[in-house]
Short mmCIF file of C-alpha atoms in Angstrom, two decimals:
data_model
loop_
_atom_site.label_atom_id
_atom_site.label_comp_id
_atom_site.label_asym_id
_atom_site.label_seq_id
_atom_site.Cartn_x
_atom_site.Cartn_y
_atom_site.Cartn_z
CA MET A 1 5.40 10.62 -44.30
CA LEU A 2 7.21 11.76 -41.17
CA TYR A 3 10.02 9.85 -39.58
CA CYS A 4 12.97 10.30 -37.25
CA LYS A 5 16.42 8.76 -37.13
CA LYS A 6 17.22 6.56 -34.14
CA SER A 7 20.08 8.86 -33.04
CA LEU A 8 17.65 11.75 -32.72
CA VAL A 9 15.22 9.65 -30.72
CA GLU A 10 18.00 8.69 -28.33
CA LYS A 11 18.88 12.34 -27.75
CA ASN A 12 15.30 13.44 -27.23
CA PHE A 13 12.59 10.85 -26.78
CA PHE A 14 9.88 13.51 -26.99
CA VAL A 15 10.50 13.53 -30.75
CA TYR A 16 9.31 9.91 -30.90
CA ASP A 17 6.01 10.99 -29.38
CA LEU A 18 5.74 13.67 -32.04
CA ILE A 19 5.97 11.04 -34.75
CA ILE A 20 3.19 8.99 -33.16
CA VAL A 21 0.98 12.04 -32.83
CA MET A 22 1.49 13.16 -36.42
CA THR A 23 1.00 9.81 -38.10
CA SER A 24 -1.80 8.40 -35.96
CA TYR A 25 -4.13 11.25 -35.12
CA PHE A 26 -3.49 14.50 -36.90
CA VAL A 27 -2.72 13.76 -40.54
CA ARG A 28 -5.76 15.61 -41.80
CA ALA A 29 -5.06 18.62 -39.58
CA PHE A 30 -1.46 18.92 -40.77
CA PHE A 31 -2.49 18.92 -44.39
CA THR A 32 -5.21 21.54 -43.96
CA ALA A 33 -3.83 23.85 -41.24
CA PRO A 34 -1.22 26.58 -41.76
CA PHE A 35 2.38 25.40 -41.53
CA VAL A 36 3.06 27.84 -38.67
CA SER A 37 0.82 25.67 -36.51
CA LEU A 38 2.95 22.63 -37.28
CA LEU A 39 5.97 24.52 -36.03
CA LEU A 40 4.10 25.38 -32.85
CA VAL A 41 3.42 21.73 -32.12
CA THR A 42 6.95 20.55 -32.89
CA LYS A 43 8.33 23.05 -30.42
CA VAL A 44 6.59 21.18 -27.64
CA PHE A 45 8.88 18.29 -27.44
CA ALA A 46 12.19 19.84 -26.42
CA ALA A 47 13.23 17.91 -23.32
CA ASP A 48 13.75 19.97 -20.17
CA ALA A 49 16.90 19.55 -18.15
CA THR A 50 15.29 19.36 -14.69
CA PRO A 51 11.98 18.04 -13.34
CA ASN A 52 11.04 21.07 -11.25
CA LEU A 53 7.36 21.75 -11.73
CA THR A 54 7.12 25.00 -9.77
CA VAL A 55 9.60 27.31 -8.06
CA ALA A 56 10.64 25.77 -4.76
CA GLY A 57 11.39 27.51 -1.48
CA ALA A 58 9.14 30.56 -1.33
CA VAL A 59 6.51 30.75 1.41
CA GLU A 60 3.05 31.08 -0.09
CA GLU A 61 0.52 32.57 2.34
CA ILE A 62 -2.62 31.00 0.92
CA SER A 63 -4.92 32.77 3.37
CA SER A 64 -4.82 34.38 6.79
CA VAL A 65 -4.55 30.97 8.48
CA ARG A 66 -2.98 28.75 5.81
CA GLY A 67 0.45 28.61 4.22
CA ARG A 68 2.47 26.43 1.89
CA ILE A 69 6.09 25.89 0.83
CA ASN A 70 7.04 23.95 -2.27
CA LEU A 71 9.85 21.49 -1.51
CA ASN A 72 10.59 20.41 -5.09
CA GLY A 73 14.24 20.53 -6.03
CA LEU A 74 17.57 18.90 -5.32
CA TRP A 75 17.56 16.70 -2.20
CA LYS A 76 20.27 14.64 -0.56
CA PHE A 77 19.94 10.97 -1.47
CA GLN A 78 21.69 7.64 -0.87
CA PRO A 79 20.79 3.97 -1.38
CA ALA A 80 19.49 2.12 1.69
CA GLN A 81 20.86 -1.40 1.85
CA GLY A 82 22.79 -3.57 4.27
CA SER A 83 24.11 -1.52 7.18
CA THR A 84 22.44 1.67 5.94
CA LEU A 85 18.91 0.28 6.11
CA ASP A 86 18.64 1.54 9.67
CA LYS A 87 20.55 4.80 9.28
CA PRO A 88 22.24 6.59 6.37
CA LEU A 89 25.96 7.33 6.30
CA GLU A 90 26.60 11.04 6.76
CA SER A 91 29.68 10.80 4.56
CA ASP A 92 27.95 9.06 1.66
CA TRP A 93 25.21 11.43 0.51
CA GLY A 94 24.64 12.05 -3.18
CA THR A 95 21.92 14.23 -4.67
CA MET A 96 18.66 13.56 -6.51
CA TRP A 97 15.83 15.58 -8.00
CA VAL A 98 12.42 15.59 -6.38
CA PRO A 99 10.18 14.64 -8.12
CA GLY A 100 12.52 11.94 -9.36
CA THR A 101 13.27 8.23 -9.62
CA TRP A 102 16.34 6.12 -8.93
CA ALA A 103 15.09 3.38 -11.27
CA ARG A 104 12.99 3.47 -14.43
CA GLY A 105 11.32 6.65 -15.57
CA ALA A 106 14.35 8.93 -15.37
CA GLY A 107 13.66 10.16 -18.88
CA ARG A 108 10.49 11.90 -17.76
CA LEU A 109 11.13 12.39 -14.05
CA GLY A 110 14.29 13.66 -12.41
CA SER A 111 17.12 11.33 -11.52
CA ILE A 112 20.26 10.96 -9.39
CA GLN A 113 22.61 13.89 -9.99
CA SER A 114 25.64 12.95 -7.88
CA LYS A 115 26.76 9.82 -6.04
CA GLY A 116 28.64 8.78 -2.93
CA LYS A 117 31.37 6.15 -2.85
CA SER A 118 29.93 3.20 -0.90
CA ASP A 119 29.06 -0.15 -2.47
CA GLY A 120 25.38 0.71 -2.28
CA TRP A 121 25.80 3.08 -5.19
CA LYS A 122 26.88 0.18 -7.39
CA ILE A 123 23.47 -1.51 -7.17
CA PRO A 124 21.47 -1.08 -10.40
CA GLY A 125 18.48 1.19 -9.94
CA GLU A 126 15.92 -1.52 -10.76
CA ALA A 127 17.46 -3.78 -8.09
CA LEU A 128 17.47 -1.15 -5.33
CA ILE A 129 14.39 -1.45 -3.13
CA ALA A 130 14.98 1.41 -0.66
CA GLY A 131 16.55 4.83 -0.48
CA TRP A 132 17.13 7.70 1.96
CA TYR A 133 16.19 11.32 1.27
CA GLU A 134 17.14 14.33 3.36
CA ARG A 135 16.81 18.11 3.23
CA THR A 136 16.45 21.13 5.50
CA ILE A 137 12.99 22.69 5.64
CA PRO A 138 12.18 26.22 6.80
CA VAL A 139 9.29 26.63 9.27
CA PRO A 140 8.00 30.25 9.22
CA MET A 141 7.43 32.06 12.49
CA SER A 142 4.01 33.12 11.15
CA TRP A 143 2.91 29.48 11.37
CA SER A 144 2.95 29.52 15.18
CA GLY A 145 -0.19 27.97 16.61
CA ARG A 146 -1.05 26.14 13.38
CA GLU A 147 -1.09 22.47 12.42
CA ILE A 148 1.95 21.79 10.24
CA PHE A 149 2.07 18.83 7.90
CA LEU A 150 4.02 17.32 5.02
CA ASP A 151 2.14 16.49 1.80
CA LEU A 152 3.70 13.94 -0.58
CA ARG A 153 1.65 14.09 -3.79
CA ARG A 154 3.02 10.76 -4.99
CA VAL A 155 5.57 8.26 -3.69
CA SER A 156 6.75 4.98 -5.18
CA THR A 157 5.78 3.22 -3.20
CA ASP A 158 5.86 3.75 0.61
CA ALA A 159 7.62 6.26 2.84
CA GLN A 160 8.61 6.67 6.49
CA ILE A 161 9.01 10.27 7.71
CA TRP A 162 11.38 11.63 10.36
CA VAL A 163 11.68 15.29 11.33
CA ASN A 164 14.50 16.39 13.65
CA GLY A 165 15.01 12.71 14.50
CA GLN A 166 11.39 12.17 15.50
CA ASP A 167 9.36 9.45 13.79
CA CYS A 168 6.31 11.27 12.39
CA GLY A 169 4.56 8.46 10.54
CA LYS A 170 4.18 6.59 7.28
CA ILE A 171 2.75 7.36 3.85
CA GLN A 172 1.54 4.40 1.84
CA TRP A 173 1.12 4.19 -1.92
CA PRO A 174 0.22 6.37 -3.74
CA HIS A 175 0.16 9.61 -1.70
CA GLY A 176 -0.60 11.07 1.72
CA GLN A 177 0.03 13.58 4.47
CA VAL A 178 1.89 13.39 7.78
CA ILE A 179 1.44 15.86 10.64
CA ILE A 180 4.80 17.11 11.97
CA THR A 181 3.62 19.89 14.31
CA ASN A 182 5.22 18.45 17.47
CA ALA A 183 8.56 17.84 15.75
CA VAL A 184 9.20 21.42 14.58
CA LYS A 185 9.45 24.89 16.05
CA PRO A 186 8.18 27.87 14.02
CA GLY A 187 10.97 30.29 13.22
CA GLN A 188 13.60 27.55 13.02
CA ASP A 189 14.79 25.21 10.28
CA ALA A 190 14.13 21.49 10.64
CA LYS A 191 15.83 18.40 9.23
CA LEU A 192 13.50 16.25 7.15
CA ARG A 193 14.51 12.66 6.48
CA VAL A 194 12.49 10.22 4.39
CA MET A 195 13.04 6.53 3.72
CA VAL A 196 11.27 5.28 0.59
CA ILE A 197 10.69 1.56 0.05
CA ALA A 198 9.78 0.62 -3.52
CA THR A 199 7.86 -2.64 -4.00
CA PRO A 200 5.78 -3.61 -7.06
CA ASP A 201 2.38 -5.27 -7.16
CA GLU A 202 2.52 -8.98 -6.54
CA GLY A 203 2.32 -11.55 -9.31
CA GLU A 204 1.42 -10.92 -12.93
CA LYS A 205 -0.64 -8.20 -14.57
CA VAL A 206 -2.80 -8.19 -17.67
CA ASP A 207 -1.48 -6.24 -20.66
CA PHE A 208 -4.72 -5.17 -22.29
CA MET A 209 -2.88 -3.64 -25.24
CA GLY A 210 -0.26 -6.38 -25.50
CA TYR A 211 0.02 -8.87 -28.35
CA ALA A 212 -2.64 -11.55 -28.40
CA GLN A 213 -0.05 -14.19 -27.64
CA GLU A 214 1.58 -12.08 -24.91
CA SER A 215 -1.24 -10.78 -22.76
CA LYS A 216 0.40 -11.13 -19.33
CA SER A 217 3.60 -9.86 -17.78
CA LYS A 218 5.30 -9.80 -14.41
CA ALA A 219 4.42 -6.74 -12.37
CA GLN A 220 7.32 -4.30 -12.08
CA LEU A 221 7.76 -0.69 -11.06
CA SER A 222 7.90 2.02 -13.69
CA SER A 223 9.61 4.32 -11.15
CA ALA A 224 10.98 4.32 -7.61
CA GLY A 225 11.33 7.17 -5.11
CA ILE A 226 9.51 10.43 -4.40
CA ILE A 227 7.86 10.76 -7.80
CA GLY A 228 5.43 13.60 -7.10
CA GLU A 229 5.58 17.13 -5.79
CA VAL A 230 6.21 17.73 -2.06
CA PHE A 231 4.73 20.53 0.01
CA LEU A 232 5.11 21.74 3.58
CA GLU A 233 1.77 23.20 4.64
CA SER A 234 -0.03 24.74 7.59
CA ARG A 235 -3.69 25.08 8.59
CA PRO A 236 -5.64 25.79 11.79
CA ARG A 237 -5.28 23.32 14.64
CA GLY A 238 -8.38 21.37 15.59
CA ALA A 239 -11.43 21.70 13.35
CA PHE A 240 -10.82 22.80 9.75
CA VAL A 241 -12.32 22.88 6.26
CA SER A 242 -11.03 19.65 4.73
CA ASP A 243 -12.53 19.90 1.23
CA LEU A 244 -14.48 22.21 -1.08
CA PHE A 245 -16.58 21.37 -4.12
CA VAL A 246 -17.91 24.17 -6.33
CA LYS A 247 -20.85 23.56 -8.65
CA THR A 248 -21.90 26.26 -11.11
CA SER A 249 -24.96 26.44 -13.35
CA THR A 250 -25.51 28.80 -16.27
CA ARG A 251 -29.08 27.53 -16.68
CA LYS A 252 -30.04 28.29 -13.09
CA GLY A 253 -27.71 31.28 -12.72
CA GLU A 254 -26.33 30.05 -9.42
CA ILE A 255 -23.29 28.75 -7.61
CA SER A 256 -23.43 25.92 -5.07
CA LEU A 257 -20.70 25.09 -2.59
CA GLU A 258 -20.17 21.89 -0.63
CA ALA A 259 -17.88 22.48 2.35
CA GLU A 260 -16.51 19.42 4.12
CA LEU A 261 -15.68 20.09 7.78
CA SER A 262 -13.42 17.81 9.82
CA GLY A 263 -12.71 17.59 13.53
CA LEU A 264 -15.69 19.45 14.99
CA VAL A 265 -16.01 18.48 18.67
CA GLN A 266 -19.00 20.68 19.47
CA ALA A 267 -22.26 21.41 17.71
CA GLY A 268 -23.30 24.92 16.76
CA ASP A 269 -23.89 27.38 13.95
CA ILE A 270 -21.14 28.00 11.41
CA SER A 271 -21.02 31.42 9.76
CA PHE A 272 -19.69 31.25 6.21
CA THR A 273 -18.41 34.20 4.19
CA ALA A 274 -17.50 33.53 0.58
CA ILE A 275 -15.46 36.21 -1.18
CA ILE A 276 -14.83 35.63 -4.86
CA ARG A 277 -12.00 37.43 -6.62
CA ASP A 278 -11.07 37.64 -10.28
CA SER A 279 -7.66 36.86 -11.78
CA LYS A 280 -6.39 40.33 -10.86
CA GLY A 281 -7.41 39.98 -7.21
CA GLY A 282 -10.41 42.26 -7.38
CA GLU A 283 -13.48 41.33 -5.33
CA VAL A 284 -16.33 40.27 -7.62
CA LYS A 285 -18.89 38.74 -5.27
CA LYS A 286 -19.49 38.29 -1.56
CA PHE A 287 -21.93 35.73 -0.19
CA THR A 288 -22.82 34.86 3.41
CA GLN A 289 -24.77 32.09 5.08
CA SER A 290 -25.09 30.48 8.51
CA LEU A 291 -25.71 26.75 8.87
CA PRO A 292 -25.98 24.37 11.86
CA ALA A 293 -23.19 21.83 12.26
CA LYS A 294 -22.95 18.65 14.32
CA ALA A 295 -20.14 17.39 16.50
CA GLU A 296 -18.87 14.83 14.01
CA LYS A 297 -15.55 13.70 12.64
CA THR A 298 -16.54 14.66 9.08
CA GLN A 299 -19.62 16.33 7.60
CA VAL A 300 -20.62 18.25 4.48
CA LEU A 301 -22.61 21.50 4.52
CA THR A 302 -24.11 22.88 1.30
CA MET A 303 -24.73 26.51 0.33
CA THR A 304 -26.33 27.96 -2.81
CA TRP A 305 -26.35 31.57 -4.05
CA SER A 306 -27.66 33.35 -7.12
CA TRP A 307 -25.06 34.57 -9.63
CA THR A 308 -26.26 35.61 -13.06
CA ASP A 309 -23.46 37.81 -14.40
CA ALA A 310 -20.37 35.64 -13.99
CA LYS A 311 -17.69 35.64 -16.70
CA LEU A 312 -17.87 32.13 -18.07
CA TRP A 313 -15.01 29.69 -18.45
CA ASP A 314 -15.22 28.40 -22.02
CA LEU A 315 -13.17 27.25 -24.98
CA ASP A 316 -10.43 29.87 -25.51
CA GLN A 317 -11.89 31.88 -22.59
CA PRO A 318 -9.96 30.88 -19.46
CA ASN A 319 -11.91 33.09 -17.05
CA LEU A 320 -10.95 31.92 -13.56
CA TYR A 321 -12.04 32.98 -10.09
CA THR A 322 -10.60 32.36 -6.64
CA LEU A 323 -12.89 31.57 -3.72
CA TYR A 324 -11.90 32.59 -0.20
CA LEU A 325 -14.24 30.83 2.22
CA SER A 326 -14.19 31.94 5.84
CA ALA A 327 -15.84 29.54 8.32
CA LYS A 328 -16.32 30.55 11.97
CA GLY A 329 -18.22 29.06 14.89
CA ALA A 330 -18.52 25.89 17.02
CA GLY A 331 -14.76 25.89 17.64
CA LEU A 332 -13.95 26.34 13.94
CA GLN A 333 -12.01 29.28 12.52
CA ASP A 334 -10.61 28.66 9.07
CA GLU A 335 -10.23 30.29 5.67
CA ALA A 336 -9.96 27.87 2.75
CA VAL A 337 -9.06 28.89 -0.80
CA LEU A 338 -10.06 27.34 -4.12
CA ARG A 339 -9.66 28.35 -7.77
CA PHE A 340 -12.55 27.54 -10.11
CA GLY A 341 -14.31 28.53 -13.31
CA PHE A 342 -18.00 29.27 -13.82
CA ARG A 343 -19.36 26.96 -16.53
CA GLU A 344 -21.93 24.23 -17.11
CA PHE A 345 -21.67 21.20 -19.40
CA TRP A 346 -24.53 18.87 -20.23
CA ILE A 347 -25.93 16.53 -22.88
CA GLU A 348 -29.14 16.99 -24.87
CA GLY A 349 -29.88 13.99 -27.04
CA ARG A 350 -26.80 13.62 -29.25
CA ASN A 351 -25.47 17.09 -28.51
CA PHE A 352 -22.83 18.19 -26.04
CA ILE A 353 -23.71 21.62 -24.62
CA LEU A 354 -21.19 23.97 -23.00
CA ASN A 355 -22.69 27.10 -21.45
CA GLY A 356 -25.78 26.79 -23.61
CA ILE A 357 -23.93 26.42 -26.94
CA PRO A 358 -23.46 23.09 -28.79
CA LEU A 359 -19.83 21.95 -28.77
CA ARG A 360 -18.83 19.77 -31.72
CA LEU A 361 -15.97 17.79 -30.27
CA ARG A 362 -12.69 17.47 -32.20
CA PRO A 363 -10.60 15.44 -29.76
CA ALA A 364 -6.84 14.96 -29.61
CA LEU A 365 -5.01 12.41 -27.49
CA LEU A 366 -2.25 13.39 -25.05
CA GLY A 367 -0.06 11.14 -22.90
CA SER A 368 -0.71 11.23 -19.16
CA ASP A 369 2.97 10.77 -18.27
CA ARG A 370 4.17 14.33 -19.02
CA THR A 371 6.00 16.02 -16.15
CA GLN A 372 6.89 19.49 -17.42
CA ILE A 373 4.72 22.60 -17.28
CA SER A 374 6.34 23.91 -20.47
CA THR A 375 5.59 20.64 -22.28
CA MET A 376 1.98 20.55 -21.12
CA ASP A 377 1.41 24.19 -22.07
CA SER A 378 2.92 23.76 -25.52
CA MET A 379 0.98 20.58 -26.25
CA LEU A 380 -2.34 22.16 -25.28
CA THR A 381 -1.55 25.33 -27.27
CA GLY A 382 -0.39 23.32 -30.27
CA MET A 383 -3.45 21.10 -30.37
CA ARG A 384 -5.74 24.12 -30.21
CA ALA A 385 -3.80 25.75 -33.04
CA GLN A 386 -4.54 22.68 -35.16
CA GLY A 387 -8.28 23.11 -34.57
CA PHE A 388 -8.82 20.53 -31.86
CA ASN A 389 -11.22 21.71 -29.15
CA ILE A 390 -10.83 19.01 -26.50
CA CYS A 391 -7.88 16.83 -25.41
CA GLN A 392 -8.09 13.43 -23.81
CA ILE A 393 -5.47 12.64 -21.18
CA TRP A 394 -4.83 8.96 -21.76
CA PRO A 395 -6.38 6.89 -18.91
CA ASP A 396 -3.35 5.11 -17.56
CA SER A 397 -3.90 3.42 -14.22
CA THR A 398 -3.33 5.69 -11.22
CA TYR A 399 -3.46 2.73 -8.86
CA GLU A 400 -0.76 0.47 -10.33
CA ARG A 401 2.19 0.74 -7.95
CA GLY A 402 5.03 2.84 -9.31
CA LYS A 403 2.97 4.75 -11.91
CA TRP A 404 3.60 8.48 -11.78
CA ASN A 405 1.09 11.08 -12.85
CA PHE A 406 0.55 14.81 -12.60
CA HIS A 407 -3.19 14.84 -13.21
CA GLU A 408 -3.75 17.91 -11.06
CA LEU A 409 -1.13 19.81 -13.01
CA TRP A 410 -2.61 18.77 -16.36
CA ALA A 411 -6.00 20.10 -15.28
CA GLU A 412 -4.47 23.31 -13.94
CA ARG A 413 -2.73 24.04 -17.23
CA ALA A 414 -5.86 23.24 -19.24
CA ASP A 415 -7.83 25.62 -17.00
CA GLU A 416 -5.43 28.44 -17.78
CA LYS A 417 -5.40 27.69 -21.52
CA GLY A 418 -9.16 27.56 -21.92
CA MET A 419 -8.82 24.04 -23.35
CA PRO A 420 -11.47 21.44 -22.40
CA ILE A 421 -10.12 18.01 -21.51
CA ILE A 422 -11.30 14.45 -21.04
CA HIS A 423 -9.48 13.57 -17.84
CA VAL A 424 -8.53 10.30 -16.20
CA ALA A 425 -10.94 8.32 -14.07
CA GLU A 426 -9.16 5.29 -12.63
CA PRO A 427 -9.49 2.40 -15.13
CA ALA A 428 -11.39 -0.57 -13.73
CA ASN A 429 -9.35 -3.12 -15.74
CA ARG A 430 -7.38 -4.50 -12.81
CA PHE A 431 -10.54 -4.67 -10.70
CA LEU A 432 -12.53 -6.56 -13.36
CA PHE A 433 -10.14 -9.44 -14.10
CA ASP A 434 -7.20 -11.15 -12.43
CA SER A 435 -4.05 -12.12 -14.33
CA ASN A 436 -5.77 -15.30 -15.55
CA PHE A 437 -8.71 -13.26 -16.90
CA LYS A 438 -11.02 -14.57 -14.20
CA PRO A 439 -13.78 -12.04 -13.37
CA ILE A 440 -13.26 -10.54 -9.91
CA TRP A 441 -15.54 -7.50 -10.09
CA SER A 442 -18.00 -8.70 -7.42
CA GLN A 443 -15.33 -8.70 -4.69
CA ASN A 444 -13.58 -5.56 -5.97
CA ARG A 445 -16.46 -3.19 -6.65
CA GLU A 446 -16.36 -1.38 -3.30
CA LYS A 447 -12.56 -1.14 -3.41
CA TYR A 448 -12.69 0.34 -6.89
CA GLN A 449 -15.30 2.86 -5.80
CA LYS A 450 -13.04 4.09 -2.98
CA VAL A 451 -10.04 4.38 -5.30
CA MET A 452 -12.11 6.20 -7.94
CA GLU A 453 -13.65 8.64 -5.46
CA ALA A 454 -10.29 9.48 -3.88
CA GLU A 455 -8.78 10.41 -7.25
CA LEU A 456 -11.79 12.39 -8.49
CA ARG A 457 -11.93 14.46 -5.30
CA ARG A 458 -8.41 15.68 -5.96
CA ILE A 459 -9.20 17.22 -9.34
CA ARG A 460 -12.98 17.66 -9.61
CA ASN A 461 -13.00 21.48 -9.24
CA HIS A 462 -11.17 22.15 -12.50
CA PRO A 463 -13.49 23.75 -15.08
CA SER A 464 -11.51 22.32 -18.00
CA ILE A 465 -12.63 18.77 -17.12
CA LEU A 466 -15.79 18.18 -19.15
CA ILE A 467 -15.67 14.39 -19.46
CA TRP A 468 -14.06 11.54 -17.52
CA GLY A 469 -12.33 8.79 -19.51
CA THR A 470 -11.58 5.28 -18.29
CA MET A 471 -10.59 1.76 -19.37
CA GLY A 472 -8.74 2.48 -22.61
CA ASN A 473 -8.03 -0.65 -24.67
CA LEU A 474 -9.92 -3.04 -22.41
CA ALA A 475 -11.01 -5.04 -25.47
CA ASN A 476 -8.10 -4.16 -27.76
CA HIS A 477 -4.56 -5.34 -28.37
CA GLN A 478 -1.88 -4.96 -30.99
CA SER A 479 -3.20 -7.89 -33.02
CA ASP A 480 -6.86 -6.88 -32.94
CA GLN A 481 -6.98 -6.56 -36.75
CA ASN A 482 -5.85 -10.16 -37.17
CA PRO A 483 -8.84 -12.10 -38.59
CA ARG A 484 -8.07 -14.95 -36.20
CA TYR A 485 -8.89 -12.76 -33.20
CA ILE A 486 -11.63 -10.39 -34.43
CA GLY A 487 -14.72 -10.68 -32.28
CA CYS A 488 -12.88 -11.98 -29.20
CA LEU A 489 -12.82 -9.96 -25.97
CA LEU A 490 -9.82 -11.41 -24.17
CA TYR A 491 -6.99 -13.62 -25.32
CA THR A 492 -4.78 -16.26 -23.79
CA SER A 493 -1.54 -17.83 -24.93
CA ASP A 494 -3.60 -20.77 -26.25
CA ALA A 495 -5.53 -18.55 -28.71
CA ALA A 496 -2.75 -18.68 -31.29
CA ASP A 497 -2.98 -22.49 -31.45
CA GLU A 498 -6.77 -22.70 -31.88
#
């Protein structure tokens, strides 16, 4: 039996997760695998001191017409309340990590690092509903003539953006982009100011894994602030490639590409050139095709090419390629970039097939709330060392206001580890029933479809994602082994008295 003293849990809550993992899922593996593997897994859970996910500040020239700067790090911060709701006090700035939270969730996300002296700082984090963020952002001279925008990967829950004193727009829960081209000048620094307002869902929510007698609770935020990564990016002005979707087939020996184009104001032929490079930057393949495009706000053009000798992405074989897609014509001149792996996964009867070989799944369960690259890497490596060949990222809701997640990062790390995953598809729980367990699916189906599609589009190109998982514990709760409740789907507070 494995256990941990309370004092150790208080110092490092990751150890608590280790206990759950060992006792609930991996007992057999720990008794049959070499002890060195156990040490590998336990190393995972050392808590990191800061929430930085990638190195901030460096300009990344993604392609000849696109660039990106990571803005993670230490930002100025102060509570917004009373007289400072309209404008922050210049003498009262503290500091806070981005990604980070001023309320719950500070154990996993970053938190406030220094404080000012006004009364606003005395308000408990859970009671504070708004906060100001500020930092200086560099705008490279090489971005002249491009569209420049700010990308907030996740905010709890809504944000208003100002750049150099100019109101640039709003971002509503859970994420979004704001164009700031007219507020900045390439070659000069700009002052970015963000007000975040944190408001939970209204009313009560259903706790599908709560106790049978306690199946509802008041909605509250699990975090508040800028809780995801932040990027400053540039792309061509006017028409551009707004999305790419790569489909690979080992059975057909081909690669298909869906290119979404946005903002075309004239019809005409688009010439596409796809250059594919390996992990060392060497050119592996070059494909070309010309397709007619319409003058439409958004459209998708599809291309297919033969490719029979690709290095396959597989279990323990993280072979990755980078696609550079040039698109020219009809007022469009762009070069979009996408990393992918060549693999195909399908089902034949009762068998799961990966690249033509049956894959006998040995799944492990991982929490979706991890925020550290080092933690994610160590967990994936540790589970593989124990003999597991696929990991499920627990399907927490991505739509519940205040919930943080780094689903894109999880998939990225799994790609690089050669570890298949069952990734999160937005659970339909909240769209199926209201807080009184009344079915509401008929009026929520289209809304759920939009939410689901938006999340899948963000992470669908990762080769590590073999299966999508959703609706964990819809019919379960912590008393589901109680004979009084076996066979029941949902429970109310009256169930205990019947």
